[in-house]
Coordinates of C-alpha atoms in Angstrom, one line a residue:
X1 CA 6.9 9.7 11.7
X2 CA 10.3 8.5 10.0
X3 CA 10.4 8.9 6.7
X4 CA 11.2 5.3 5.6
X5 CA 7.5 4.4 7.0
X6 CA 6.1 7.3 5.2
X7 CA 7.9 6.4 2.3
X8 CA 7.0 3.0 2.3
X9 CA 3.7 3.8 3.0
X10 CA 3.3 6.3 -0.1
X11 CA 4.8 3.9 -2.5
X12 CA 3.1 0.8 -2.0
X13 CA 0.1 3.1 -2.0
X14 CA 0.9 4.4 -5.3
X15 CA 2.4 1.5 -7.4
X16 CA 0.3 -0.9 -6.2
X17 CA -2.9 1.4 -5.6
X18 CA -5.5 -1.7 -6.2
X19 CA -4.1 -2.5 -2.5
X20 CA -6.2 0.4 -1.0
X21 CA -9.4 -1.5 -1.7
X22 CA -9.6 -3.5 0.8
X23 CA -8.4 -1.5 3.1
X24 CA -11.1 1.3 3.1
X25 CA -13.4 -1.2 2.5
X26 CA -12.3 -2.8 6.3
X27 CA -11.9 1.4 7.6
X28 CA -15.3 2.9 6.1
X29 CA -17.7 -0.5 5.7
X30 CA -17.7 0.2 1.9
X31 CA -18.3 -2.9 -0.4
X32 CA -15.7 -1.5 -3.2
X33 CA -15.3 -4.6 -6.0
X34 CA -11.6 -3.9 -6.3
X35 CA -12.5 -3.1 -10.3
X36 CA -13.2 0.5 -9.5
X37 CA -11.2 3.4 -10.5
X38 CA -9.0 5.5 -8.5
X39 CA -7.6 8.4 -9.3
X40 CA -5.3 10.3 -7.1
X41 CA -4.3 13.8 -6.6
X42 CA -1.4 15.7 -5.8
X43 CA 0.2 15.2 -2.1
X44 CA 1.3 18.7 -1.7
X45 CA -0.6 22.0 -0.1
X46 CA -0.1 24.6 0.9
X47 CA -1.9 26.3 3.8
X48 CA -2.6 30.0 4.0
X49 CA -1.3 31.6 6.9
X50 CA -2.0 35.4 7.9
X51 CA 1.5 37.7 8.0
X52 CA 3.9 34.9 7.0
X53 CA 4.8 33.2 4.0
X54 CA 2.1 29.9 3.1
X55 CA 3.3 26.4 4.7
X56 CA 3.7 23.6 3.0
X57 CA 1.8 20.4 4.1
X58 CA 2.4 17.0 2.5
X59 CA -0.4 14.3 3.0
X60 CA 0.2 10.8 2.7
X61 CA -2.0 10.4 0.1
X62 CA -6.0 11.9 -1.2
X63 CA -7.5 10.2 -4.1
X64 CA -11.0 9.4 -5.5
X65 CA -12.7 6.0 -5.8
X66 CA -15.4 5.9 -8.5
X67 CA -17.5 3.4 -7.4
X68 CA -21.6 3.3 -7.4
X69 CA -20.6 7.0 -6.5
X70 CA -17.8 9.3 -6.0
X71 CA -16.0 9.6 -2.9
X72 CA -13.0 11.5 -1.9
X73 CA -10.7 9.6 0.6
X74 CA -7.3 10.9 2.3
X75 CA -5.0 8.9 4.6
X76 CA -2.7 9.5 6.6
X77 CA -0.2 6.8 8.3
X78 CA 1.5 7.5 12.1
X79 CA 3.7 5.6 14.3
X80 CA 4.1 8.7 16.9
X81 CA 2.7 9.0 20.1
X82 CA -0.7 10.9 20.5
X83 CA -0.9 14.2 21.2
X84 CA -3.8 16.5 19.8
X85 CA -1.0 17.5 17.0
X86 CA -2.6 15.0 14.1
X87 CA -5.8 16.3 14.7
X88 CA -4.9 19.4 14.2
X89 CA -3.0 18.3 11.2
X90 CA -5.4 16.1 9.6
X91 CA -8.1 19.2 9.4
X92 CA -5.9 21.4 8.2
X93 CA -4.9 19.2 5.2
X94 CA -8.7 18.2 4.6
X95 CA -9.9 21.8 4.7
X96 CA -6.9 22.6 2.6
X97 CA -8.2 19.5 0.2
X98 CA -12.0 20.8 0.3
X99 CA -11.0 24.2 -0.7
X100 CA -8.3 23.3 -3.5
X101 CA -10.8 21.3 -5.0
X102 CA -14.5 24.1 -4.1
X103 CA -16.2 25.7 -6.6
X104 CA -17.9 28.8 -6.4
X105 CA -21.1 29.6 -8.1
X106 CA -23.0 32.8 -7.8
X107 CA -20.9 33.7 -4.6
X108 CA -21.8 30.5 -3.2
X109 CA -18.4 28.5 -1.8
X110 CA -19.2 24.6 -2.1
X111 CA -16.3 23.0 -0.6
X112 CA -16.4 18.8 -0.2
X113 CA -14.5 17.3 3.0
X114 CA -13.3 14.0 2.1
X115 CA -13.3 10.5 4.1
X116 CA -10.3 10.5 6.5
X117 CA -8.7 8.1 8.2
X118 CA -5.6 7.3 10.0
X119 CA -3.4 4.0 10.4
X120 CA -1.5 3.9 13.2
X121 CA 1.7 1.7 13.1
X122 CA 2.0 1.6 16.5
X123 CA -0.4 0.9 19.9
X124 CA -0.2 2.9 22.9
X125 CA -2.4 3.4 26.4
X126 CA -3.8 6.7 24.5
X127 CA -4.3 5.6 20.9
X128 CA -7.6 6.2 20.6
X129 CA -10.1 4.4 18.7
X130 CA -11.0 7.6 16.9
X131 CA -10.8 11.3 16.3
X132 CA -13.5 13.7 15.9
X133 CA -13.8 16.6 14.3
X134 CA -16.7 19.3 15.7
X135 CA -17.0 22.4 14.0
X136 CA -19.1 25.3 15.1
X137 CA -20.0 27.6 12.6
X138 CA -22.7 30.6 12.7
X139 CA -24.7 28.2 10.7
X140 CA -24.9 25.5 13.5
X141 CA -22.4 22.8 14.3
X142 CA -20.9 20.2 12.1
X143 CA -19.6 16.9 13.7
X144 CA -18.3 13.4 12.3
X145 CA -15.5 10.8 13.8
X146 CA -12.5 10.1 12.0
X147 CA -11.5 6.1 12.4
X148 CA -8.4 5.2 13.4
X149 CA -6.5 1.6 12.1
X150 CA -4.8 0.5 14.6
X151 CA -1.8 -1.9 12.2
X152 CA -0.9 -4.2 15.3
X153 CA -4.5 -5.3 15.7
X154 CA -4.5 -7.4 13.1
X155 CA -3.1 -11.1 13.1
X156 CA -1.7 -12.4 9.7
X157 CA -4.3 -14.2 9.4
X158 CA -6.6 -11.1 9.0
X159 CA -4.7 -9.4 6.9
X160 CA -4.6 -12.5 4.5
X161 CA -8.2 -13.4 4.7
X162 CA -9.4 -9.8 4.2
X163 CA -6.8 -8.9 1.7
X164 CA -5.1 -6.2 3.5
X165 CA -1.5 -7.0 1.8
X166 CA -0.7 -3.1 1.8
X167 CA -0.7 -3.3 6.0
X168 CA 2.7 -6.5 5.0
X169 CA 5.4 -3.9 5.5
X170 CA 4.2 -2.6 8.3
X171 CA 3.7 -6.3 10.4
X172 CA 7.0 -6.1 11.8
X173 CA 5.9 -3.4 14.2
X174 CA 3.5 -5.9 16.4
X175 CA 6.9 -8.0 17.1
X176 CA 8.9 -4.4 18.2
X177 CA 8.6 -4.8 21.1
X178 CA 10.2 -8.1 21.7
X179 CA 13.1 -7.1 19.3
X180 CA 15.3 -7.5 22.4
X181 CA 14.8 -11.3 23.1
X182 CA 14.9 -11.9 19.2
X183 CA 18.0 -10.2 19.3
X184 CA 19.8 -12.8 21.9
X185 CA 17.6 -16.0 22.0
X186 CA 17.8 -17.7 18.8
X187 CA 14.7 -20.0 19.3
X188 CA 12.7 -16.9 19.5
X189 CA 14.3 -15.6 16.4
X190 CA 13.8 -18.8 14.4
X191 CA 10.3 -18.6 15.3
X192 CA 10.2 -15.1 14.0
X193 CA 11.7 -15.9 10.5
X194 CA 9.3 -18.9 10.3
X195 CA 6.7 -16.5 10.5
X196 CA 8.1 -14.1 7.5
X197 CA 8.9 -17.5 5.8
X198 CA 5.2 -17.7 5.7
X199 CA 4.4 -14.4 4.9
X200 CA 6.7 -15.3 1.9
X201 CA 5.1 -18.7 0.7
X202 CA 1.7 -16.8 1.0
X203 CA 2.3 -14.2 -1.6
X204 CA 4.0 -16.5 -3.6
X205 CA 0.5 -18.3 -3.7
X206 CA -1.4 -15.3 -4.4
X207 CA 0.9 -14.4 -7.0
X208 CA 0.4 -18.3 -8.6
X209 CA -3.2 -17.8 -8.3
X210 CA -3.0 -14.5 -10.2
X211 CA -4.3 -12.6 -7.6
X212 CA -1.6 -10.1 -7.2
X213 CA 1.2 -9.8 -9.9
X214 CA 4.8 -10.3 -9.7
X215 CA 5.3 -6.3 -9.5
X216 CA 3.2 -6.3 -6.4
X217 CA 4.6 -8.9 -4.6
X218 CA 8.6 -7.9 -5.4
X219 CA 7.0 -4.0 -4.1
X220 CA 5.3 -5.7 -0.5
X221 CA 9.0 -7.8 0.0
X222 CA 11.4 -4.8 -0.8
X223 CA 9.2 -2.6 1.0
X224 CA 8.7 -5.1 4.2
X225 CA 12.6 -5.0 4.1
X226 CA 13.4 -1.6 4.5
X227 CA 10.8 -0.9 7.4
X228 CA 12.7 -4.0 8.8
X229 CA 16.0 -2.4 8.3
X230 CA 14.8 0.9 10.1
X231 CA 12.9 -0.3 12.8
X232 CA 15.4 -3.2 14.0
X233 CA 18.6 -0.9 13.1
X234 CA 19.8 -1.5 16.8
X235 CA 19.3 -5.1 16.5
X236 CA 22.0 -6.8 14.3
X237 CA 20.7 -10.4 14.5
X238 CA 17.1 -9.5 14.2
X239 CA 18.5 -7.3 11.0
X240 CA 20.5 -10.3 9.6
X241 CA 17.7 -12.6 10.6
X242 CA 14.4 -11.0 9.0
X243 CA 16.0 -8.6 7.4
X244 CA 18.1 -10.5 5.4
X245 CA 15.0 -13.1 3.8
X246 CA 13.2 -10.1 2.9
X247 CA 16.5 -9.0 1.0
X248 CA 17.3 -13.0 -0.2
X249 CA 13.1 -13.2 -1.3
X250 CA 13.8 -9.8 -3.3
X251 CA 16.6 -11.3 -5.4
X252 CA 15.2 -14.5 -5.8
X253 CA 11.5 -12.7 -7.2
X254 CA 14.3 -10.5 -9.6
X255 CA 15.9 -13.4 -10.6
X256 CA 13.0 -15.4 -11.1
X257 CA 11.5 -12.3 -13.5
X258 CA 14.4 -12.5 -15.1
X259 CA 14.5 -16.3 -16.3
X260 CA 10.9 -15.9 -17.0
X261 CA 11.8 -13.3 -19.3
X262 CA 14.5 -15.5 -20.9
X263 CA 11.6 -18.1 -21.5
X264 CA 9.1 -15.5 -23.4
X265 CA 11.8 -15.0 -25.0
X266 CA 13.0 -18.6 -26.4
X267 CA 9.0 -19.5 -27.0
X268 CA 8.9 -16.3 -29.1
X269 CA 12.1 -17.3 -31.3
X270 CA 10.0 -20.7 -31.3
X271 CA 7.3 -19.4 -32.8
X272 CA 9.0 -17.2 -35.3
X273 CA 10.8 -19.9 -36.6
X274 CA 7.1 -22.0 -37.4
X275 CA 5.6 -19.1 -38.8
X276 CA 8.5 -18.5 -41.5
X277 CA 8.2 -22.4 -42.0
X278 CA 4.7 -21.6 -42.8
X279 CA 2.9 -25.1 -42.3
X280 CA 1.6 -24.5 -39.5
X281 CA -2.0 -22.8 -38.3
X282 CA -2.0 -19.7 -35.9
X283 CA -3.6 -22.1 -33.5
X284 CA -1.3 -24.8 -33.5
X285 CA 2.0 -22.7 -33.0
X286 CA 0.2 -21.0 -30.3
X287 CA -0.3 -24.7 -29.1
X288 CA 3.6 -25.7 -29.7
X289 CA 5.2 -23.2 -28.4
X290 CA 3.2 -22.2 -25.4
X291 CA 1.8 -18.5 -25.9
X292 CA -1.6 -17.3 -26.6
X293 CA -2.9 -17.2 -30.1
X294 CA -2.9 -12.6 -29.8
X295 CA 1.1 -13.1 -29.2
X296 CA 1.5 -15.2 -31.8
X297 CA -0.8 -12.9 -34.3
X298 CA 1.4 -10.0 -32.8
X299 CA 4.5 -11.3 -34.1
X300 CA 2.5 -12.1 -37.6
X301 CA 2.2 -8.1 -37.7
X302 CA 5.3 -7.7 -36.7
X303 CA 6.9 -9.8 -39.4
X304 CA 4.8 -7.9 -41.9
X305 CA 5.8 -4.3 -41.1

């Protein structure tokens, strides 16, 4: 796949990693919180191969979700046509994972295969609906289905109501295929940007409602605009057009972090000034000046140092 989707992918996985929740939650039927803790492990393996030198194989991402137990999950994200190749590739980077991470006691190998899963960023006629892996050892056979997301299944308004923000950059791919109208018909197009204008006033919600942070929301717009810029690259106005609000959204949420910043800043000079008055109680500068009583007793300590 190109490697502005795998990128993009990656990074929203990884700086905003709470975002995963939901989404194995929706793949494997767990009932994760979202308060659990996940830690992940490197993307890089190498895979043995007899007479030549080891290969290199970079997943899209393994990590561990303690929850009521621990479970080892790896992902990988496609846009490429089906053709027996990701099967291939997915078991060699899960028995690679299992046997980085074995143990071996007595002479006994114990090697754990983790939960794998694939999102597929595009639909066609042979997508299937899974993989499965069947494994024949002199010990008997070993079989289990690998689910597939398929991205363009799912409506905005599933991926709102079920919370599946980190699928957001990857939207723009159930519209591909119409980039060509977008491109000349300018109803079409306006209809297109009201739906990212949407997308927009929703995460600004969430973020109101504290339910994602500003961090999160500027990594789901910048993201969303540079799998816009690579997948409509032969499509100026639909570029310009989407393209340019993601871009607009990213410097408004930069400039907006910035004046906020200017406002800590003019309540903490507030606040300084009324404790080196020294009338006034903890609480009521806290009160006056708008932040919480720890910020205030933080600048008390700092004053004292």
């Amino acid at each position: 796949m190109g490697n502005i989707y795998d990128g993009a992918f990656r990074t929203i996985l990884n700086d905003c990693r709470q975002m995963i929740i939901p989404v194995i939650n929706e793949i494997f039927k767990e009932d994760y919180t979202g308060n659990e803790i996940i830690e992940f492990h490197p993307n890089e393996h190498f895979i043995d191969q007899q007479d030549a030198a080891d290969k290199e194989r970079i997943t899209d991402t393994n990590f561990i979700i303690y929850g009521k137990k621990k479970k080892k999950y790896h992902l990988e994200c496609e846009s490429s046509l089906p053709d027996g190749r990701m099967t291939i590739r997915l078991f060699e980077y899960d028995a690679q994972i299992a046997l980085d991470e074995g143990e071996v006691i007595n002479e006994i190998l114990t090697v754990t295969f983790p939960n794998t899963a694939v999102l597929y960023l595009r639909n066609y006629k042979k997508t299937p609906d899974k993989m499965r892996y069947v494994i024949k050892t002199p010990g008997g056979t070993v079989e289990y289905d690998v689910p597939i997301m398929k991205v363009q299944e799912y409506t905005l308004e599933d991926i709102f109501s079920k919370g599946l923000l980190l699928l957001i950059p990857f939207y723009i791919f159930s519209h591909e295929k119409n980039f060509k109208v977008y491109n000349s018909n300018e109803q079409r197009l306006a209809d297109l940007k009201e739906e990212y204008r949407n997308i927009l006033e929703r995460l600004d919600k969430l973020e109101q409602e504290g339910i994602i942070g500003a961090f999160d929301k500027r990594t789901i717009i910048e993201l969303s605009g540079d799998v816009i810029r690579e997948i409509a690259q032969k499509y100026e106005n639909v570029q310009k057009g989407i393209g340019g609000m993601m871009s607009g959204a990213l410097l408004e949420t930069e400039a907006r972090t910035i004046l906020n910043r200017g406002k800590d800043e003019a309540k903490k000079e507030t606040a300084l000034r009324m404790l080196q008055d020294g009338e006034l109680s903890i609480d009521k500068i806290a009160k006056y000046s708008g932040l919480d009583v720890a910020e205030i007793e933080q600048l008390v300590g700092l004053r004292t140092v």
